[in-house]
CSV table of C-alpha atoms in Angstrom, one decimal:
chain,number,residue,atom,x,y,z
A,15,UNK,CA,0.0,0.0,0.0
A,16,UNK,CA,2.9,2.4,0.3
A,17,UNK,CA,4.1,4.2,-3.1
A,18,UNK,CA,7.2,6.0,-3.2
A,19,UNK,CA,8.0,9.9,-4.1
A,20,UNK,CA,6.2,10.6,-7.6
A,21,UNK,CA,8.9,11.5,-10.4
A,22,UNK,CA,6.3,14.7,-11.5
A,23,UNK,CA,7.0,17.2,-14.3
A,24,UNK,CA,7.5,20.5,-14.1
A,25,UNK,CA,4.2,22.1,-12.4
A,26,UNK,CA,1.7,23.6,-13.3
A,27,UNK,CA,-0.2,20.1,-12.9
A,28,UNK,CA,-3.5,18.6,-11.1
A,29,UNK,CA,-3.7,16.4,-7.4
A,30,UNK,CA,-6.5,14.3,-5.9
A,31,UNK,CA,-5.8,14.3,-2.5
A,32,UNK,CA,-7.6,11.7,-0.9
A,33,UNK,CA,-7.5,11.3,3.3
A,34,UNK,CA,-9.4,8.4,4.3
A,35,UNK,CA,-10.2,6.7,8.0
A,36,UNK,CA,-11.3,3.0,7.5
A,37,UNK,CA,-14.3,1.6,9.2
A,38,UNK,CA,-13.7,-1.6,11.1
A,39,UNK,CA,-14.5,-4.1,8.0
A,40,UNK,CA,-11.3,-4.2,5.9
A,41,UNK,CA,-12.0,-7.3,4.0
A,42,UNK,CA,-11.6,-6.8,0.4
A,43,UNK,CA,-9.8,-3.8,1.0
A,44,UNK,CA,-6.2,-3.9,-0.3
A,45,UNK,CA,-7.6,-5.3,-3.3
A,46,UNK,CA,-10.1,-2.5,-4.4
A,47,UNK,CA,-6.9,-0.3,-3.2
A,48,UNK,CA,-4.8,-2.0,-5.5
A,49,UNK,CA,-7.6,-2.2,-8.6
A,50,UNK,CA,-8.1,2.0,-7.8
A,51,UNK,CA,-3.8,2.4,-8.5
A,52,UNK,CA,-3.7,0.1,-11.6
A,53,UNK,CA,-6.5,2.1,-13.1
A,54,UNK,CA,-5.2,6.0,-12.5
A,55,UNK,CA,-1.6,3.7,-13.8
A,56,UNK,CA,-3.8,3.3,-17.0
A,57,UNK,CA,-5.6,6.7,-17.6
A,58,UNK,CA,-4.9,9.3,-19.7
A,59,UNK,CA,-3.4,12.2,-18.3
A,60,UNK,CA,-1.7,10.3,-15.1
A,61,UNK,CA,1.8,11.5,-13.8
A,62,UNK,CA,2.4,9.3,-10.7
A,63,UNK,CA,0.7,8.3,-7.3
A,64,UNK,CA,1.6,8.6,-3.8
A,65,UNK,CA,0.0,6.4,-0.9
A,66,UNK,CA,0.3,5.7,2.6
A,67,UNK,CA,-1.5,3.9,5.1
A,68,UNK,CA,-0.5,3.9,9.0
A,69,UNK,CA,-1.8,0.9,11.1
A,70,UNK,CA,-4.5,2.7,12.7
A,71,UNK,CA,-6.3,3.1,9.7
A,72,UNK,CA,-5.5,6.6,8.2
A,73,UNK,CA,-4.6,7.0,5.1
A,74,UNK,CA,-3.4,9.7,2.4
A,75,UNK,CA,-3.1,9.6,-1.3
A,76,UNK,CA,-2.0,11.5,-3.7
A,77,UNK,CA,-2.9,11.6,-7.5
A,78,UNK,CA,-1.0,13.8,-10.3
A,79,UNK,CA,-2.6,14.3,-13.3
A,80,UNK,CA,-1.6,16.5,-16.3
A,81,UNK,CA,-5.3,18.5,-16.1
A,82,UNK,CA,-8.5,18.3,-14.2
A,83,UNK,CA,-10.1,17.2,-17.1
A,84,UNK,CA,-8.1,14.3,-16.9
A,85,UNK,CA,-9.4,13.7,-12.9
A,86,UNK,CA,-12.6,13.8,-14.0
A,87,UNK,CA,-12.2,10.7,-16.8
A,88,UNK,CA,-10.4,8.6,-14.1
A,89,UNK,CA,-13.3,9.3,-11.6
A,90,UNK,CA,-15.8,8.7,-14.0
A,91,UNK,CA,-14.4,5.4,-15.8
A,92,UNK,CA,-13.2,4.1,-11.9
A,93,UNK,CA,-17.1,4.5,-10.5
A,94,UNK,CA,-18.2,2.3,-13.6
A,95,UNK,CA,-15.3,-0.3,-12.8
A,96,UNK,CA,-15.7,-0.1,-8.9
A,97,UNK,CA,-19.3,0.3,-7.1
A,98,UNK,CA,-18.0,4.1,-5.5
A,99,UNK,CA,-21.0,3.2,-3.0
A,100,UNK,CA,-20.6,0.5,-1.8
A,101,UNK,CA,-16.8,1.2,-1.2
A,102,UNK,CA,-18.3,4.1,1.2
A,103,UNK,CA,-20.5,2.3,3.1
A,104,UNK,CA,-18.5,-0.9,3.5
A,105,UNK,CA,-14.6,0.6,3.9
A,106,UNK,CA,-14.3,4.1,4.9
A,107,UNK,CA,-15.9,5.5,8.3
A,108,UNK,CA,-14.4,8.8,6.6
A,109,UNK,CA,-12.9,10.0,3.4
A,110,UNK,CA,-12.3,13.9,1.7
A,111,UNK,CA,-11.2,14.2,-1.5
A,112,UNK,CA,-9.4,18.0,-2.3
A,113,UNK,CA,-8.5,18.8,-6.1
A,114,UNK,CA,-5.6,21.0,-6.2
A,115,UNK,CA,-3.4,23.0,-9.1
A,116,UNK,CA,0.2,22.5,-8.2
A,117,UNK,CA,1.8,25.4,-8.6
A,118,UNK,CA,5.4,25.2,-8.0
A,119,UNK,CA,7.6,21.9,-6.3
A,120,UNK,CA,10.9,21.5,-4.7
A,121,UNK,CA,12.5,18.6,-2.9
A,122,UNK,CA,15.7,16.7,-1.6
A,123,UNK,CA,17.0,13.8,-2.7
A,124,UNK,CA,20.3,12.2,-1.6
A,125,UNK,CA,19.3,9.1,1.0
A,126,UNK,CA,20.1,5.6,0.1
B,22,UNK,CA,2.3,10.8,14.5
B,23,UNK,CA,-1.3,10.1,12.7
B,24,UNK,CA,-3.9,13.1,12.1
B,25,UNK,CA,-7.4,12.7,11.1
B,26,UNK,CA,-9.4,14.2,8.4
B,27,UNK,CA,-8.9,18.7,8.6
B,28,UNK,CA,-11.8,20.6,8.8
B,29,UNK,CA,-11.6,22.9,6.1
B,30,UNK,CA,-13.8,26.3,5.0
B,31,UNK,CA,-15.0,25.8,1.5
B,32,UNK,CA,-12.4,26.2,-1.4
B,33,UNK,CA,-10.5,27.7,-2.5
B,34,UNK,CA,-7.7,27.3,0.0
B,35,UNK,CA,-3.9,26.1,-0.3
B,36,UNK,CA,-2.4,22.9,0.2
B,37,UNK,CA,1.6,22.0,1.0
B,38,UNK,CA,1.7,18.3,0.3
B,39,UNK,CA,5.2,17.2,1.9
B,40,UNK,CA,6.0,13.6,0.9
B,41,UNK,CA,9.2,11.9,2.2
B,42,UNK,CA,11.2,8.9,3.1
B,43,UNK,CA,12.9,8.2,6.1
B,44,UNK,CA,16.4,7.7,6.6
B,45,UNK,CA,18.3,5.1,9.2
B,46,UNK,CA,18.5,7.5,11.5
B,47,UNK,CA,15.1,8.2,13.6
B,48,UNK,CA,16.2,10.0,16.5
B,49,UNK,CA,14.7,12.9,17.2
B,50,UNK,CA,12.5,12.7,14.5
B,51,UNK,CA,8.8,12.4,16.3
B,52,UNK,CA,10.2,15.1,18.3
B,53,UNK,CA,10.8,17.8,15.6
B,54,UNK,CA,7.8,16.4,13.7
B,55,UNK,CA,5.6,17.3,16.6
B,56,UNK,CA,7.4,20.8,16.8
B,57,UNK,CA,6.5,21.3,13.4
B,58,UNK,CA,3.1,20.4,13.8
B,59,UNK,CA,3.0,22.7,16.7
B,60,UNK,CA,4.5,25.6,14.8
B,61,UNK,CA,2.3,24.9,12.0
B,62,UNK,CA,-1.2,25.4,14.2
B,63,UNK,CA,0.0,28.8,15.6
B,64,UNK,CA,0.4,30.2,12.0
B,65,UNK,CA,-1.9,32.8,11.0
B,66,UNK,CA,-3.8,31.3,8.0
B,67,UNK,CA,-3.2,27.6,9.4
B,68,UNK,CA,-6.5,25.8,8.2
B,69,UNK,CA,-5.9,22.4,9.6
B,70,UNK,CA,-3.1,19.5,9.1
B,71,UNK,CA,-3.6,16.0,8.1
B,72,UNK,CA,-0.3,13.4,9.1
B,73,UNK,CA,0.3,9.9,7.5
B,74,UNK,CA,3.1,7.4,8.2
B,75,UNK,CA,3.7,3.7,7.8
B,76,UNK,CA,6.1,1.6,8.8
B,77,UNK,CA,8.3,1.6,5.9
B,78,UNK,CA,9.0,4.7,6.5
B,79,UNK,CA,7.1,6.7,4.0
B,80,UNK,CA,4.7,9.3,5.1
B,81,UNK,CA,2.5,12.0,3.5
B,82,UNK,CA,1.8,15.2,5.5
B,83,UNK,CA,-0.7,18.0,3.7
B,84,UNK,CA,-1.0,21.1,5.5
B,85,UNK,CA,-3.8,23.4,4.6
B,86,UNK,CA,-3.4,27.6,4.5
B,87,UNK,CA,-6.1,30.9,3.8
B,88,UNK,CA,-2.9,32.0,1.4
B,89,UNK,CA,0.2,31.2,-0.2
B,90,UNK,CA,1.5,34.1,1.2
B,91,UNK,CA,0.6,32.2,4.7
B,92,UNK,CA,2.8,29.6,3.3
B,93,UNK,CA,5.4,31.4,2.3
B,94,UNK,CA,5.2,33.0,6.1
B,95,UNK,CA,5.2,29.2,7.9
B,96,UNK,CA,8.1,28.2,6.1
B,97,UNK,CA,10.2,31.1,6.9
B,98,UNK,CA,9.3,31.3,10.7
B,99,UNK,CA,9.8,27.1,10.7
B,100,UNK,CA,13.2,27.5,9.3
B,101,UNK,CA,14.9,29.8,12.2
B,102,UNK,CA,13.3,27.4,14.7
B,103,UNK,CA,14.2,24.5,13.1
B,104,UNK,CA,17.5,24.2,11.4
B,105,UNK,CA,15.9,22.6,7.6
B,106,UNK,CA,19.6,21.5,6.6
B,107,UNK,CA,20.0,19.7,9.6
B,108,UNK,CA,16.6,17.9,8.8
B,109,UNK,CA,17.4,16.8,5.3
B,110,UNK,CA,20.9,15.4,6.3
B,111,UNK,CA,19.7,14.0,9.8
B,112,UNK,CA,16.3,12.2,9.5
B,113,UNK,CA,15.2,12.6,5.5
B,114,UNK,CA,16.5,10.1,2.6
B,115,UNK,CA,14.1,12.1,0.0
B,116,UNK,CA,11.2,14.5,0.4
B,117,UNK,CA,9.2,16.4,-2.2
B,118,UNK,CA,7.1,19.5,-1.2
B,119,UNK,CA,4.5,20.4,-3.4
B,120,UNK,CA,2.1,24.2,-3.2
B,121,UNK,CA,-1.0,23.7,-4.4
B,122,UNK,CA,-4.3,25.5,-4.7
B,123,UNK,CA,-7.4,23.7,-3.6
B,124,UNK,CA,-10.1,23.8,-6.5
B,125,UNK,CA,-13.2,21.7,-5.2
B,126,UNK,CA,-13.3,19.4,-2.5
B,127,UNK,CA,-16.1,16.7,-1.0
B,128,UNK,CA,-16.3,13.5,1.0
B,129,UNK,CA,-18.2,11.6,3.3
B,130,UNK,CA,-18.6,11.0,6.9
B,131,UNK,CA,-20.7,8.8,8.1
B,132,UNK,CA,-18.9,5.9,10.1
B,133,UNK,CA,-17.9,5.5,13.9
């Protein structure tokens, strides 16, 4: 469930940023998890995906995409791949997704 | 380490989406974090703070301002507190920091 630091472009560029608190019933989870990355992997307009999940249940992740148009076609083919309702209900006691417009981007790089 | 879901105002709002990878060394590290997290709350334009790590080592921290400028502000006030180049050296293997202006946001809430 843990993705490394996205290799991203230059901004501008979009992010989902999805923070999530699972409910008690995690069966099936990590595979609808895993189904949700393969298919942003596969869409138009994807630039790299960050995720983590802690043992109490929290989670963040983070989408890039090249334009919100491009959010809105991985929403919309996801929902018909993956019942969006009955992930609610069954996983998630809590979720908020934010769309943001990078702007600018720095970082560090020298670990091993 | 862990911070649930931020109660934000409606959009549009800023995001600083820090992504990083721990190092071998962890010392100290849950300290500062906390100090940053402190520093961070007392800001003026702070709009909440949402905190994800895992075991591996990977975490996701997305802080939430009125302004960039209130970014811009944080970072500069965090930086004589906290030596940054000390940080990067001591504790971080990689970290990305991404600004980012929240567009649209929704979710749900509706478990324990």
């Amino acid at each position: 469930m843990s993705a490394p630091i996205a290799r991203t472009p230059e901004p501008p560029y979009y992010a989902a940023i999805f923070t999530s608190r699972l409910g008690d019933e995690a069966d099936g989870y990590p595979e609808m998890a895993a189904r949700m990355e393969e298919l942003a992997a596969r869409s138009p307009g994807y630039l790299g995906l960050e995720s983590v999940r802690d043992a109490g249940g929290h989670g963040i992740t983070v989408s890039y995409w090249a334009s919100e148009e491009a959010i809105r076609e991985w929403k919309d083919q996801s929902q018909h791949q993956i019942a969006q309702e009955t992930g609610r209900a069954r996983w998630y006691a809590e979720y908020r997704v934010r769309i943001a417009k990078v702007e600018r981007a720095y970082g560090f790089s020298g670990g091993p």
